[in-house]
Coordinates of C-alpha atoms and ligand atoms in Angstrom, one line a residue:
M240 CA -19.0 5.5 4.6
H241 CA -15.9 7.3 3.4
H242 CA -14.5 10.8 3.1
F243 CA -14.1 11.2 -0.6
A244 CA -16.7 13.6 -2.0
Y245 CA -17.3 16.4 -4.4
R246 CA -17.2 19.9 -2.9
D247 CA -17.7 22.9 -5.2
G248 CA -17.5 20.6 -8.2
I249 CA -14.1 19.1 -7.2
L250 CA -13.5 15.6 -5.7
H251 CA -11.9 16.0 -2.3
A252 CA -10.2 13.6 0.1
E253 CA -11.4 15.0 3.5
D254 CA -10.6 18.7 3.1
V255 CA -8.0 18.4 0.4
P256 CA -8.9 18.8 -3.3
L257 CA -7.4 16.0 -5.3
P258 CA -5.9 18.4 -8.0
A259 CA -3.7 19.8 -5.2
I260 CA -2.3 16.4 -4.5
A261 CA -1.8 15.8 -8.3
A262 CA 0.0 19.1 -8.6
A263 CA 2.3 18.4 -5.6
I264 CA 3.0 14.7 -6.0
G265 CA 2.1 13.9 -9.6
T266 CA 0.1 10.9 -10.8
P267 CA -0.6 8.0 -10.5
T268 CA -0.9 8.3 -6.8
Y269 CA -2.8 6.5 -4.1
V270 CA -4.6 8.8 -1.7
Y271 CA -5.7 7.5 1.7
S272 CA -8.1 9.1 4.1
S273 CA -7.2 8.9 7.8
A274 CA -10.7 9.7 9.0
T275 CA -12.0 6.8 6.8
L276 CA -9.4 4.3 8.2
E277 CA -10.2 5.4 11.7
R278 CA -13.9 5.1 11.2
H279 CA -13.8 1.7 9.6
Y280 CA -11.6 0.4 12.5
R281 CA -14.0 1.8 15.1
V282 CA -17.1 0.5 13.3
F283 CA -15.6 -3.0 13.1
R284 CA -14.5 -3.0 16.7
D285 CA -17.8 -1.6 18.0
A286 CA -19.9 -3.9 15.8
L287 CA -18.1 -7.0 17.2
A288 CA -19.2 -5.8 20.7
I289 CA -16.8 -8.4 22.2
P290 CA -15.0 -6.4 24.9
D291 CA -11.7 -8.4 24.9
A292 CA -11.6 -9.1 21.2
R293 CA -8.2 -8.6 19.6
I294 CA -8.1 -7.0 16.2
F295 CA -5.1 -7.8 14.0
Y296 CA -5.3 -5.6 10.9
A297 CA -4.1 -7.6 7.9
V298 CA -1.0 -5.7 6.7
K299 CA -1.0 -7.2 3.3
A300 CA -4.2 -5.3 2.4
N301 CA -2.3 -2.0 2.7
G302 CA 1.1 -1.9 4.5
N303 CA 1.8 1.8 3.9
L304 CA 3.6 3.3 6.9
G305 CA 1.1 6.1 7.4
V306 CA -1.8 3.7 7.3
L307 CA -0.2 1.4 9.8
M308 CA 0.6 4.3 12.1
T309 CA -2.9 5.6 11.9
L310 CA -4.3 2.1 13.0
A311 CA -1.5 1.6 15.6
R312 CA -2.7 4.7 17.4
L313 CA -6.2 3.2 17.7
G314 CA -4.8 0.1 19.3
A315 CA -4.9 -2.2 16.3
G316 CA -2.6 -5.2 16.2
A317 CA -1.3 -6.6 13.0
D318 CA -1.8 -9.9 11.0
T319 CA 1.4 -10.4 9.1
V320 CA 2.5 -12.9 6.4
S321 CA 6.2 -12.3 6.1
E322 CA 9.2 -11.0 8.1
G323 CA 9.0 -7.8 6.1
E324 CA 5.5 -7.2 7.3
I325 CA 6.4 -7.9 10.9
R326 CA 9.3 -5.5 10.7
K327 CA 7.1 -2.9 9.1
A328 CA 4.4 -3.3 11.7
I329 CA 6.9 -2.8 14.5
A330 CA 8.4 0.2 12.7
A331 CA 4.9 1.7 12.5
G332 CA 4.5 1.4 16.3
I333 CA 2.6 -1.8 16.6
P334 CA 4.2 -3.7 19.5
P335 CA 5.2 -7.3 19.0
E336 CA 2.6 -8.3 21.6
R337 CA -0.1 -7.3 19.2
I338 CA 1.3 -9.1 16.1
V339 CA 0.4 -12.5 14.7
F340 CA 2.2 -14.3 11.9
S341 CA 0.2 -16.3 9.3
G342 CA 1.1 -18.0 6.0
V343 CA 1.8 -21.5 4.5
G344 CA 5.5 -21.0 3.7
K345 CA 7.3 -19.3 6.6
T346 CA 11.0 -19.9 6.4
A347 CA 13.3 -21.0 9.3
E348 CA 14.8 -17.5 9.2
E349 CA 11.4 -15.8 9.4
L350 CA 10.2 -18.1 12.3
A351 CA 13.4 -17.4 14.2
Y352 CA 13.0 -13.6 13.7
A353 CA 9.3 -13.8 14.8
V354 CA 10.1 -15.8 18.0
G355 CA 13.0 -13.6 18.8
A356 CA 10.9 -10.5 18.4
G357 CA 8.4 -11.9 20.9
I358 CA 5.3 -11.7 18.8
H359 CA 1.9 -12.6 20.2
Q360 CA 1.1 -15.7 18.2
I361 CA 2.2 -17.8 15.2
N362 CA -0.6 -19.3 13.1
V363 CA 0.9 -22.7 12.1
E364 CA -0.4 -24.2 8.9
S365 CA 1.2 -27.7 8.7
E366 CA 2.9 -30.4 10.8
G367 CA 6.2 -29.7 9.2
E368 CA 6.0 -26.0 10.2
L369 CA 5.0 -27.0 13.8
E370 CA 8.1 -29.3 14.1
A371 CA 10.4 -26.6 12.6
L372 CA 9.0 -23.9 14.9
S373 CA 9.3 -26.0 18.0
A374 CA 13.0 -26.8 17.3
I375 CA 13.7 -23.1 16.6
A376 CA 11.9 -21.8 19.6
A377 CA 13.4 -24.4 21.9
G378 CA 16.8 -23.5 20.6
L379 CA 16.2 -19.9 21.6
G380 CA 15.0 -21.0 25.0
R381 CA 11.4 -20.0 24.2
R382 CA 8.0 -21.5 24.1
Q383 CA 6.1 -19.7 21.3
A384 CA 2.4 -19.1 21.5
V385 CA 0.8 -20.9 18.6
V386 CA -2.6 -21.5 17.1
L387 CA -3.2 -24.1 14.4
R388 CA -4.8 -22.9 11.2
V389 CA -7.5 -25.4 10.3
N390 CA -8.8 -25.8 6.7
P391 CA -12.5 -26.2 7.3
E392 CA -13.1 -27.4 3.7
I393 CA -15.4 -24.5 3.2
G394 CA -14.2 -22.0 0.6
A395 CA -15.7 -18.6 0.0
G396 CA -14.9 -15.2 -1.5
G397 CA -15.5 -13.0 -4.5
H398 CA -13.1 -14.8 -6.9
A399 CA -11.5 -18.3 -7.1
K400 CA -8.0 -16.7 -6.6
I401 CA -9.0 -15.2 -3.2
T402 CA -10.7 -18.4 -1.8
T403 CA -8.5 -20.0 0.8
G404 CA -10.7 -22.3 2.9
G405 CA -11.6 -25.0 0.3
A406 CA -10.3 -28.6 0.5
A407 CA -8.3 -28.0 -2.7
N408 CA -6.6 -24.8 -1.3
K409 CA -3.1 -24.9 0.1
F410 CA -4.0 -23.3 3.4
G411 CA -4.1 -25.0 6.8
I412 CA -4.4 -28.3 8.5
S413 CA -7.2 -30.7 7.5
F414 CA -10.1 -30.9 9.8
A415 CA -9.5 -34.6 10.3
E416 CA -5.9 -34.0 11.4
A417 CA -6.5 -31.1 13.7
E418 CA -7.1 -33.0 16.9
R419 CA -4.1 -35.3 16.5
L420 CA -1.8 -32.5 15.7
Y421 CA -3.1 -30.3 18.6
A422 CA -2.4 -33.1 21.1
H423 CA 1.0 -33.5 19.6
A424 CA 1.7 -29.8 19.8
A425 CA 0.8 -29.8 23.5
N426 CA 3.8 -32.0 24.1
M427 CA 6.4 -30.1 22.0
P428 CA 9.1 -28.3 23.8
G429 CA 9.1 -25.0 21.9
I430 CA 5.3 -24.7 21.5
A431 CA 2.7 -23.2 23.8
I432 CA -0.4 -24.4 22.0
E433 CA -3.3 -21.9 22.6
G434 CA -6.0 -22.6 20.1
L435 CA -7.1 -22.6 16.5
A436 CA -7.4 -20.2 13.5
V437 CA -9.4 -20.1 10.4
H438 CA -9.5 -17.8 7.3
I439 CA -11.6 -19.0 4.4
G440 CA -11.3 -16.3 1.8
S441 CA -11.7 -12.6 1.0
Q442 CA -14.4 -10.4 -0.3
I443 CA -17.1 -12.5 1.4
D444 CA -20.5 -10.9 1.7
E445 CA -22.5 -14.0 2.7
L446 CA -22.1 -14.8 6.3
S447 CA -23.3 -18.5 5.9
A448 CA -19.9 -19.8 4.8
L449 CA -18.1 -18.0 7.6
E450 CA -20.6 -19.2 10.1
A451 CA -20.2 -22.8 9.0
A452 CA -16.4 -22.5 9.3
F453 CA -16.7 -21.0 12.8
R454 CA -19.1 -23.7 13.9
R455 CA -16.6 -26.4 12.7
L456 CA -14.0 -24.7 14.8
A457 CA -16.2 -24.6 17.8
E458 CA -16.8 -28.3 17.3
I459 CA -13.0 -29.0 17.4
V460 CA -12.7 -26.9 20.5
R461 CA -15.2 -29.1 22.3
G462 CA -13.5 -32.2 21.0
L463 CA -10.1 -31.0 22.3
R464 CA -11.5 -30.1 25.7
A465 CA -13.1 -33.5 26.0
Q466 CA -9.6 -34.9 25.7
G467 CA -8.4 -32.7 28.5
L468 CA -6.6 -30.2 26.2
A469 CA -6.7 -26.5 27.0
V470 CA -8.0 -24.1 24.3
T471 CA -7.7 -20.4 25.2
R472 CA -7.8 -18.6 21.8
L473 CA -9.7 -18.6 18.5
D474 CA -8.5 -16.5 15.6
L475 CA -11.4 -16.1 13.2
G476 CA -9.4 -14.5 10.3
G477 CA -10.6 -11.8 8.0
G478 CA -12.5 -11.9 4.7
L479 CA -15.5 -9.6 5.1
G480 CA -16.4 -8.0 1.7
I481 CA -17.1 -4.4 0.8
P482 CA -19.2 -2.9 -1.9
Y483 CA -17.1 -2.0 -5.0
A484 CA -20.0 -1.1 -7.4
M485 CA -22.3 0.8 -5.2
S486 CA -23.1 4.3 -6.0
P487 CA -23.7 6.6 -4.1
P488 CA -21.3 5.6 -1.3
Y489 CA -22.9 3.0 0.8
E490 CA -22.1 1.4 4.1
H491 CA -21.0 -2.2 3.7
G492 CA -24.1 -3.8 2.2
P493 CA -26.1 -2.5 5.1
G494 CA -25.3 -4.0 8.5
L495 CA -22.9 -6.7 7.3
I496 CA -20.5 -6.0 10.0
E497 CA -23.2 -5.8 12.7
A498 CA -24.6 -9.1 11.4
Y499 CA -21.1 -10.6 11.5
G500 CA -20.6 -9.5 15.1
A501 CA -24.0 -11.0 16.1
M502 CA -23.2 -14.3 14.3
V503 CA -19.7 -14.5 16.0
R504 CA -21.2 -13.8 19.4
D505 CA -23.8 -16.5 18.8
V506 CA -21.4 -19.2 17.5
T507 CA -18.8 -18.6 20.3
A508 CA -21.3 -18.1 23.2
G509 CA -20.1 -20.1 26.2
L510 CA -16.8 -21.2 24.6
D511 CA -14.8 -19.0 26.9
V512 CA -11.9 -18.2 24.6
E513 CA -10.1 -15.0 23.6
L514 CA -11.2 -14.1 20.1
G515 CA -8.9 -12.6 17.4
F516 CA -9.9 -11.1 14.1
E517 CA -7.8 -10.3 11.0
P518 CA -9.7 -7.7 8.9
G519 CA -7.9 -6.2 6.0
R520 CA -10.1 -5.1 3.1
I521 CA -13.0 -3.9 5.3
I522 CA -10.6 -1.5 7.0
A523 CA -8.6 -0.2 4.1
G524 CA -10.6 -0.8 1.0
N525 CA -12.9 2.2 1.0
A526 CA -10.2 4.4 2.6
G527 CA -8.2 4.8 -0.6
I528 CA -8.5 5.9 -4.2
L529 CA -6.0 5.8 -7.0
L530 CA -5.6 9.2 -8.7
A531 CA -4.6 9.1 -12.4
R532 CA -4.5 11.4 -15.3
V533 CA -5.8 11.0 -18.8
L534 CA -3.0 10.9 -21.4
Y535 CA -4.9 10.3 -24.6
V536 CA -8.3 9.7 -26.0
N537 CA -8.0 7.2 -28.9
A538 CA -11.3 7.1 -30.6
R539 CA -11.7 4.3 -33.2
A540 CA -14.8 3.5 -35.2
D541 CA -16.0 0.9 -32.7
R542 CA -14.3 1.8 -29.5
R543 CA -13.1 4.8 -27.5
F544 CA -9.9 4.2 -25.5
L545 CA -9.1 6.3 -22.6
V546 CA -5.3 5.9 -22.1
I547 CA -4.3 6.9 -18.6
D548 CA -1.0 7.2 -16.7
A549 CA -1.8 4.4 -14.2
A550 CA -1.2 0.8 -15.3
M551 CA -1.7 -2.7 -14.1
N552 CA 1.5 -2.6 -12.2
D553 CA 0.0 0.2 -10.0
L554 CA -3.4 -1.5 -9.6
V555 CA -3.5 -5.1 -10.6
R556 CA -6.9 -6.1 -9.3
P557 CA -8.8 -5.6 -12.6
A558 CA -6.2 -7.6 -14.6
M559 CA -5.8 -10.3 -11.9
Y560 CA -9.2 -10.8 -10.4
D561 CA -11.5 -9.1 -13.1
A562 CA -12.2 -6.7 -10.3
Y563 CA -14.6 -3.7 -10.7
H564 CA -13.6 -0.3 -9.5
E565 CA -15.9 2.7 -9.8
I566 CA -14.2 5.5 -11.7
W567 CA -15.0 9.1 -10.9
P568 CA -13.9 12.2 -12.8
V569 CA -12.2 14.6 -10.4
S570 CA -14.2 17.5 -11.9
E571 CA -17.8 16.8 -11.0
P572 CA -19.9 16.2 -14.2
E573 CA -23.0 18.2 -14.7
P574 CA -26.0 16.0 -13.8
D575 CA -27.2 16.0 -17.4
A576 CA -23.8 15.6 -19.0
V577 CA -23.7 13.2 -22.0
R578 CA -22.0 9.9 -21.2
L579 CA -19.7 8.1 -23.5
A580 CA -18.5 4.5 -23.3
Y581 CA -14.8 4.2 -22.7
D582 CA -12.3 1.4 -22.5
I583 CA -9.9 2.6 -19.9
V584 CA -6.4 1.3 -20.4
G585 CA -2.9 1.8 -19.1
P586 CA 0.4 2.2 -21.0
I587 CA 1.7 -1.4 -20.5
C588 CA 2.2 -3.6 -23.5
E589 CA -0.3 -6.2 -22.5
S590 CA -4.0 -6.5 -23.3
S591 CA -4.7 -7.2 -19.6
D592 CA -3.6 -3.7 -18.8
T593 CA -7.3 -2.7 -19.0
F594 CA -9.2 -1.3 -16.1
A595 CA -12.6 -1.2 -17.6
T596 CA -14.4 -1.8 -20.9
G597 CA -17.5 0.1 -22.1
R598 CA -17.5 2.3 -19.0
E599 CA -20.0 5.2 -19.2
L600 CA -18.3 8.4 -18.2
P601 CA -18.8 12.1 -19.1
A602 CA -16.5 13.3 -21.9
L603 CA -12.9 13.3 -20.8
A604 CA -9.9 15.0 -22.4
P605 CA -6.1 14.7 -22.0
G606 CA -5.0 16.2 -18.7
D607 CA -8.2 15.4 -16.9
L608 CA -7.9 13.6 -13.5
I609 CA -9.9 10.5 -12.6
A610 CA -10.1 8.5 -9.4
F611 CA -10.5 4.7 -9.0
K612 CA -12.6 4.3 -6.0
T613 CA -12.2 1.6 -3.3
A614 CA -8.6 1.1 -4.1
G615 CA -7.2 1.3 -0.6
A616 CA -6.9 -2.5 -0.1
Y617 CA -4.8 -4.8 -2.4
G618 CA -3.9 -1.7 -4.5
A619 CA -0.5 -0.2 -3.7
S620 CA 0.4 -3.3 -1.7
M621 CA 0.3 -5.4 -4.9
S622 CA 2.0 -2.8 -7.0
S623 CA 5.3 -3.6 -8.8
T624 CA 7.9 -2.0 -11.1
Y625 CA 6.8 -4.1 -14.1
N626 CA 7.9 -2.4 -17.4
Q627 CA 10.5 -0.5 -15.3
R628 CA 7.8 1.8 -14.1
R629 CA 8.6 3.5 -10.8
L630 CA 6.7 2.3 -7.7
V631 CA 3.5 4.3 -7.4
A632 CA 3.4 7.2 -4.9
E633 CA 1.1 7.0 -1.8
V634 CA -0.3 10.0 0.1
L635 CA -2.1 10.1 3.5
V636 CA -4.6 12.8 4.1
K637 CA -5.7 14.1 7.5
E638 CA -8.2 16.9 7.4
R639 CA -6.4 19.7 5.5
Q640 CA -3.0 18.1 5.6
F641 CA -1.5 15.6 3.3
A642 CA 1.9 13.9 3.2
A643 CA 3.6 11.5 0.7
T644 CA 3.9 8.6 3.1
R645 CA 5.6 6.8 0.2
P646 CA 7.1 9.3 -2.2
R647 CA 7.2 8.2 -5.9
Q648 CA 10.3 6.1 -6.4
T649 CA 13.1 7.9 -8.2
Y650 CA 14.8 6.6 -11.3
E651 CA 18.0 6.3 -9.2
E652 CA 16.2 4.1 -6.7
L653 CA 14.6 2.0 -9.5
L654 CA 17.8 1.4 -11.4
G655 CA 20.0 1.2 -8.2
T656 CA 18.4 -2.1 -7.1
D657 CA 20.2 -4.1 -9.8
R658 CA 23.9 -5.0 -9.9
A659 CA 26.1 -5.8 -12.9
P660 CA 27.7 -9.2 -12.8
D661 CA 31.5 -8.9 -12.3
W662 CA 32.4 -10.7 -15.5
F663 CA 31.3 -7.7 -17.5
Ligands
PLP169 C1 -5.4 -11.9 3.5 C2 -5.6 -12.4 4.9 C3 -6.5 -11.7 5.8 C4 -7.2 -10.5 5.4 O1 -8.3 -10.7 4.5 P1 -9.3 -9.6 4.1 O2 -10.2 -10.2 3.1 O3 -8.5 -8.4 3.5 O4 -10.0 -9.2 5.3 C5 -6.6 -12.2 7.1 N1 -6.0 -13.3 7.5 C6 -5.2 -14.0 6.6 C7 -4.5 -15.3 7.1 C8 -5.0 -13.6 5.3 O5 -4.2 -14.3 4.5

């Protein structure tokens, strides 16, 4: 469920009409709903029904300061994949003791920063990283809490580019190597080896692949314990999918989170470990829309192009993953309004700057506002300044209030990032 709905014929975010945001902030602009973020976090936590579960929100899904602050207040931790994300999580009020650091390519500088900051856990993905981290932590006089990310050789997800758990994917330590490396880690001076992690992909709506991966993990835990090694933590990653093409608004393909919670409780029963979770999309996805304005309607004999002011640099998912987003006119159409097929495109000089083809919408005219639904995850966080377009603005709504938690970049800021070489 989310808090974007028509009221008196105008699409609102909570109690704020979207045209008010467009007037104050301009377009394109991401709009996030606090109530939706809070609701998704609580639904996820409650559906797990695991009293001491630790929830590390995946910052890369949406690292907006306002979003992070909203989740921090609910007690969320953070799953991070760079020093920048760790710094941002801390700046948003998430204490280091609630931060985990994942990723295949952490640099020595990043590892030293993370150890120095005193974060809860580093999810190590290779033997080389384990050696590097041990040396860095020992050099700082620390033992860093670590889990090993295992590649269960089970991939899943809505698109090949977001599958991470397959044998051919770059993530994690092979199943066969996990026991040897774990025993090795137990003897390393800078490492406090605590357990294992897994994350097999994103936009997963079939629990069977997740369950198979978790069962493999549980198997390794038993193997390690049989060797006398202690295992106290399992980090089960993120990856739960959300409905993108469901109208009217629909709650996570009913009961998916509840079924996930029940499955996790079943697979981990009796293991006696602290469980961690890294949800991203399921928390932020439905909590955001991208608000854009129609610039032109270019009707040709065979196609009708709707040219809007948002582009693939603002929302790359359709170009990169062939992703589908529902598109809602901000002015509610009459129920019997005639629908026309539009190709919805942005201003960038690339054919991939296309959000949808043949999309049936009521007649739209220049100046009209539209909203891309379910754009709260992997939307603004993947935006860029391609074509020297200013970074897209982001707004957080709370009931009747709204604030630009990332104001639109200015041209001074955009151009000010470059430096002329001194030979000119
Ligand atoms: C991206 C990522 C997540 C979050 O995935 P979602 O599909 O957004 O839930 C969690 N853990 C790791 C290690 C990731 O890379």
